[in-house]
Coordinates of C-alpha atoms in Angstrom, one line a residue:
X1 CA -38.9 50.1 -35.3
X2 CA -41.0 52.4 -33.2
X3 CA -43.5 49.5 -32.4
X4 CA -40.6 47.2 -31.5
X5 CA -39.2 49.9 -29.1
X6 CA -42.6 50.3 -27.5
X7 CA -43.0 46.6 -26.9
X8 CA -39.6 46.5 -25.3
X9 CA -40.4 49.3 -23.0
X10 CA -43.7 47.7 -22.0
X11 CA -41.9 44.4 -21.3
X12 CA -39.3 46.2 -19.2
X13 CA -42.1 47.8 -17.1
X14 CA -44.0 44.6 -16.4
X15 CA -40.7 42.6 -15.9
X16 CA -39.7 45.2 -13.3
X17 CA -43.0 44.9 -11.5
X18 CA -42.6 41.1 -11.3
X19 CA -39.0 41.4 -10.0
X20 CA -40.2 44.0 -7.4
X21 CA -42.8 41.5 -6.1
X22 CA -40.1 38.9 -5.6
X23 CA -37.5 41.1 -4.0
X24 CA -39.4 43.7 -2.1
X25 CA -39.3 41.9 1.2
X26 CA -35.9 40.2 0.9
X27 CA -33.7 43.1 -0.3
X28 CA -32.8 45.4 2.6
X29 CA -31.7 48.1 0.1
X30 CA -35.3 48.7 -0.7
X31 CA -36.6 49.0 2.9
X32 CA -36.1 52.8 3.1
X33 CA -37.1 53.7 -0.4
X34 CA -39.3 56.8 -0.4
X35 CA -43.0 56.2 -0.8
X36 CA -44.8 57.4 -3.9
X37 CA -46.4 60.1 -1.8
X38 CA -43.2 61.3 -0.2
X39 CA -41.3 61.6 -3.5
X40 CA -44.2 63.3 -5.3
X41 CA -44.4 65.8 -2.5
X42 CA -40.7 66.5 -2.7
X43 CA -40.9 66.8 -6.5
X44 CA -43.9 69.2 -6.3
X45 CA -41.8 71.5 -4.1
X46 CA -39.1 71.8 -6.7
X47 CA -39.1 74.2 -9.6
X48 CA -39.2 72.5 -13.0
X49 CA -35.8 70.9 -13.0
X50 CA -33.7 71.8 -16.1
X51 CA -30.0 71.7 -16.6
X52 CA -27.1 69.8 -18.1
X53 CA -24.4 67.2 -17.5
X54 CA -21.5 69.4 -16.4
X55 CA -17.8 69.4 -16.5
X56 CA -15.7 72.5 -17.0
X57 CA -14.0 73.2 -20.4
X58 CA -10.6 72.8 -18.7
X59 CA -11.1 69.2 -17.6
X60 CA -11.0 66.1 -19.8
X61 CA -12.6 63.8 -17.2
X62 CA -13.7 63.4 -13.6
X63 CA -10.1 63.1 -12.3
X64 CA -9.0 66.3 -13.8
X65 CA -12.1 68.1 -12.6
X66 CA -11.6 67.2 -8.9
X67 CA -7.8 67.0 -8.6
X68 CA -6.1 69.8 -6.6
X69 CA -3.7 70.9 -9.3
X70 CA -6.4 71.1 -12.0
X71 CA -9.6 72.1 -10.1
X72 CA -10.6 75.3 -11.8
X73 CA -13.0 77.3 -9.6
X74 CA -12.6 80.5 -11.7
X75 CA -13.6 78.6 -14.9
X76 CA -16.5 76.9 -13.1
X77 CA -17.8 80.2 -11.7
X78 CA -17.7 81.7 -15.2
X79 CA -19.5 78.8 -16.8
X80 CA -22.2 78.5 -14.1
X81 CA -23.0 82.1 -14.6
X82 CA -23.8 81.2 -18.2
X83 CA -25.9 78.3 -17.0
X84 CA -27.8 80.6 -14.6
X85 CA -28.5 83.1 -17.4
X86 CA -30.0 80.3 -19.5
X87 CA -32.3 79.4 -16.7
X88 CA -30.6 76.2 -15.6
X89 CA -31.3 75.3 -12.0
X90 CA -29.5 71.9 -11.7
X91 CA -26.5 70.0 -13.0
X92 CA -25.5 66.3 -13.2
X93 CA -21.9 66.0 -12.1
X94 CA -19.6 63.0 -11.9
X95 CA -17.4 62.5 -8.8
X96 CA -14.1 60.5 -8.7
X97 CA -13.2 57.6 -6.4
X98 CA -9.6 57.9 -7.8
X99 CA -9.3 61.5 -6.5
X100 CA -10.9 60.6 -3.2
X101 CA -8.6 57.6 -2.7
X102 CA -5.5 59.9 -3.1
X103 CA -6.9 63.1 -1.5
X104 CA -10.2 62.6 0.4
X105 CA -10.0 65.7 2.5
X106 CA -8.9 67.9 -0.4
X107 CA -11.6 66.5 -2.7
X108 CA -14.3 67.2 -0.1
X109 CA -13.0 70.8 0.2
X110 CA -13.3 71.2 -3.5
X111 CA -16.7 69.7 -3.6
X112 CA -17.7 72.2 -0.9
X113 CA -16.3 75.0 -3.0
X114 CA -18.1 73.8 -6.1
X115 CA -21.4 73.7 -4.1
X116 CA -20.9 77.2 -2.9
X117 CA -20.4 78.4 -6.5
X118 CA -23.6 76.5 -7.5
X119 CA -25.5 78.2 -4.6
X120 CA -24.3 81.6 -5.8
X121 CA -26.2 80.9 -9.1
X122 CA -29.2 79.2 -7.6
X123 CA -28.2 75.8 -8.9
X124 CA -28.6 72.5 -7.0
X125 CA -26.6 69.7 -8.6
X126 CA -26.9 65.9 -8.4
X127 CA -23.8 63.9 -8.0
X128 CA -23.0 60.7 -9.8
X129 CA -20.7 58.1 -8.2
X130 CA -20.0 55.3 -10.6
X131 CA -19.7 55.1 -14.4
X132 CA -19.3 52.2 -16.8
X133 CA -18.7 54.3 -19.9
X134 CA -15.6 55.0 -22.1
X135 CA -12.0 54.2 -21.2
X136 CA -11.8 51.2 -18.9
X137 CA -8.7 52.2 -16.9
X138 CA -7.7 55.3 -15.0
X139 CA -4.8 56.7 -13.1
X140 CA -4.3 59.5 -10.6
X141 CA -2.1 62.4 -11.8
X142 CA -1.7 64.1 -15.1
X143 CA -4.4 63.1 -17.6
X144 CA -4.0 62.7 -21.3
X145 CA -4.5 65.5 -23.8
X146 CA -7.8 65.3 -25.9
X147 CA -7.6 63.4 -29.2
X148 CA -8.7 66.0 -31.8
X149 CA -12.3 65.5 -32.9
X150 CA -12.9 62.4 -30.7
X151 CA -15.9 62.5 -28.3
X152 CA -14.9 61.8 -24.7
X153 CA -11.4 60.6 -25.6
X154 CA -10.2 60.9 -22.0
X155 CA -13.3 60.0 -20.0
X156 CA -12.7 57.1 -17.6
X157 CA -14.8 54.4 -16.1
X158 CA -15.1 54.5 -12.3
X159 CA -14.0 52.1 -10.8
X160 CA -11.5 50.9 -13.4
X161 CA -12.4 47.6 -15.0
X162 CA -9.2 45.8 -13.7
X163 CA -10.1 46.6 -10.1
X164 CA -13.5 44.8 -10.5
X165 CA -11.9 41.4 -10.6
X166 CA -11.1 41.5 -6.9
X167 CA -14.3 42.6 -5.2
X168 CA -13.0 41.5 -1.7
X169 CA -10.5 44.4 -2.0
X170 CA -12.6 46.8 -4.1
X171 CA -15.9 46.8 -2.3
X172 CA -14.6 47.8 1.2
X173 CA -12.8 50.7 -0.4
X174 CA -15.8 51.8 -2.4
X175 CA -18.1 51.5 0.6
X176 CA -15.8 53.8 2.6
X177 CA -15.7 56.3 -0.3
X178 CA -19.5 56.3 -0.7
X179 CA -20.3 56.6 3.0
X180 CA -17.7 59.3 3.5
X181 CA -19.1 61.5 0.7
X182 CA -22.8 60.8 1.5
X183 CA -22.5 61.3 5.3
X184 CA -20.6 64.5 4.7
X185 CA -23.5 66.0 2.7
X186 CA -26.4 63.9 3.8
X187 CA -28.4 66.9 5.0
X188 CA -26.9 69.6 2.8
X189 CA -29.7 71.4 1.0
X190 CA -27.2 72.5 -1.7
X191 CA -27.4 69.0 -3.2
X192 CA -30.5 68.1 -5.1
X193 CA -30.1 64.3 -5.2
X194 CA -27.7 61.4 -5.6
X195 CA -27.4 59.5 -8.9
X196 CA -25.6 56.3 -7.9
X197 CA -24.5 54.6 -11.1
X198 CA -24.3 55.3 -14.8
X199 CA -24.3 51.5 -15.7
X200 CA -23.5 49.9 -19.0
X201 CA -22.0 46.4 -18.2
X202 CA -25.3 44.7 -18.2
X203 CA -25.8 42.0 -15.5
X204 CA -22.2 42.3 -14.4
X205 CA -23.0 45.7 -13.0
X206 CA -25.7 44.3 -10.7
X207 CA -23.5 43.4 -7.7
X208 CA -22.0 46.8 -7.4
X209 CA -25.3 48.5 -8.2
X210 CA -27.0 46.5 -5.4
X211 CA -24.2 47.4 -2.9
X212 CA -24.1 51.1 -3.7
X213 CA -27.9 51.4 -3.1
X214 CA -27.4 49.7 0.3
X215 CA -24.4 51.8 1.2
X216 CA -26.2 55.0 0.4
X217 CA -29.4 54.0 2.2
X218 CA -27.3 53.2 5.3
X219 CA -26.3 56.9 5.4
X220 CA -30.0 58.0 5.5
X221 CA -29.5 61.0 3.2
X222 CA -32.2 63.7 3.2
X223 CA -32.0 63.8 -0.6
X224 CA -33.6 61.3 -2.9
X225 CA -31.5 58.7 -4.8
X226 CA -31.8 57.3 -8.2
X227 CA -30.0 55.3 -11.0
X228 CA -31.0 55.9 -14.6
X229 CA -32.2 53.3 -17.1
X230 CA -31.3 53.8 -20.7
X231 CA -30.9 50.5 -22.7
X232 CA -34.4 49.2 -23.3
X233 CA -33.5 46.8 -26.1
X234 CA -31.0 44.4 -24.4
X235 CA -32.6 41.4 -22.7
X236 CA -29.4 41.1 -20.7
X237 CA -30.2 44.4 -19.0
X238 CA -33.7 43.6 -18.0
X239 CA -32.7 42.5 -14.4
X240 CA -30.4 45.5 -14.0
X241 CA -33.1 47.9 -15.3
X242 CA -35.8 46.3 -13.1
X243 CA -33.6 46.7 -10.0
X244 CA -33.0 50.4 -10.8
X245 CA -36.7 51.1 -11.4
X246 CA -37.7 49.3 -8.2
X247 CA -35.1 50.9 -5.9
X248 CA -34.9 54.5 -7.1
X249 CA -36.8 57.1 -5.2
X250 CA -37.3 59.1 -8.3
X251 CA -37.2 57.5 -11.8
X252 CA -34.4 58.8 -14.0
X253 CA -33.7 57.7 -17.5
X254 CA -31.7 58.6 -20.7
X255 CA -33.2 59.2 -24.0
X256 CA -31.5 60.4 -27.2
X257 CA -34.5 59.8 -29.5
X258 CA -36.8 62.2 -31.3
X259 CA -39.8 63.8 -29.8
X260 CA -42.3 61.0 -30.7
X261 CA -40.2 58.1 -29.4
X262 CA -39.2 60.1 -26.3
X263 CA -42.9 60.7 -25.6
X264 CA -43.5 57.0 -25.7
X265 CA -40.8 56.5 -23.2
X266 CA -42.4 59.0 -20.8
X267 CA -45.8 57.4 -21.3
X268 CA -44.6 54.0 -20.1
X269 CA -42.3 55.2 -17.3
X270 CA -45.1 57.3 -15.8
X271 CA -46.9 54.0 -15.2
X272 CA -44.5 53.6 -12.2
X273 CA -46.3 56.4 -10.4
X274 CA -43.2 58.3 -9.6
X275 CA -41.8 61.6 -10.9
X276 CA -39.4 61.4 -13.9
X277 CA -36.1 63.1 -14.7
X278 CA -34.4 62.6 -18.0
X279 CA -30.7 62.8 -17.0
X280 CA -29.3 62.6 -20.6
X281 CA -30.8 63.8 -23.9
X282 CA -29.9 65.9 -27.0
X283 CA -28.3 64.3 -30.0
X284 CA -29.0 66.4 -33.1
X285 CA -28.4 63.6 -35.6
X286 CA -31.2 61.6 -33.9
X287 CA -33.5 64.7 -33.9
X288 CA -33.2 65.0 -30.2
X289 CA -33.0 68.7 -29.9
X290 CA -33.8 71.5 -27.5
X291 CA -36.4 72.9 -29.8
X292 CA -38.6 69.8 -29.9
X293 CA -37.7 67.6 -26.9
X294 CA -37.4 70.2 -24.2
X295 CA -40.9 71.6 -24.6
X296 CA -42.2 68.0 -24.4
X297 CA -40.5 67.4 -21.1
X298 CA -41.8 70.7 -19.7
X299 CA -45.3 69.9 -20.8
X300 CA -45.1 66.4 -19.1
X301 CA -43.4 67.9 -16.0
X302 CA -40.3 65.8 -16.6
X303 CA -36.9 67.1 -15.4
X304 CA -34.6 67.8 -18.3
X305 CA -30.8 67.4 -18.2
X306 CA -29.1 67.4 -21.5
X307 CA -25.6 66.0 -22.2
X308 CA -22.9 68.6 -22.2
X309 CA -22.6 72.4 -21.9
X310 CA -19.4 74.0 -23.1
X311 CA -17.0 73.2 -25.8
X312 CA -13.9 71.9 -24.0
X313 CA -11.5 69.1 -23.4
X314 CA -14.1 66.4 -23.3
X315 CA -14.9 67.0 -27.0
X316 CA -18.5 66.1 -26.5
X317 CA -19.5 68.7 -29.1
X318 CA -18.7 65.8 -31.5
X319 CA -20.9 62.8 -32.0
X320 CA -20.0 59.8 -29.8
X321 CA -19.3 57.4 -32.8

């Protein structure tokens, strides 16, 4: 199994290089990608990046975190004080196009308040725009209560799957959303970087992924951008993975494997000559633990962002299956 995994990662790497050679000149979203030298200099000027995927205990999903009636600054302040005490200096945080669509001005005020709390605790977060995982539909307003014992029972995909059928309507709205948020914070040193897409829909995610890279590049943010690879075993994701590897300023990836297999992943991704950040890890049943994987990433100078932080409404203290 390990050898098969390694072969797949090697294939992914070389496939990505081939795609890069074919698309580098023709795809405008790659024109302003940071050079290897620029991103390495940026990374060398950061502390070792360590943190978690964050949502407060009082929110079941992105909509509840950012909506006016449920945004819980007091809870966030308390929890980020704990993160600071642990030595965390970054967070990965999902935004919500649903909240922005219904209350753009209010959402940006709450994002600003969140960033001020982060700065209070010397934490610089990365924001994630789109997500293909969990419940396919979402709605503004009151969110469902958690299902007891069920991991992420209320987490929602963004955008909703039903909206993706009409891209002529969806894409202009999403472009306005992306550009409003990025231009507002394009030169804000409270933000570490932008994570554009947590993709899962294989090749059907590629059109939106391609567009979001272009929309963000158009805004010329001072922060680097990325989108994380995670599924190395699906031939249907090779093109999607190659695009992300060839267009991200800094390489980000997910890995819930044990220390040995995680080390193999790092080994091959380092061949891309860019700094690495693991934006999801830690699954105890897979032997992906703080005690073995975190020292590996520190040794390899790889940023480390585990999934989850507090026991709360997302129920991610339970296994995802």
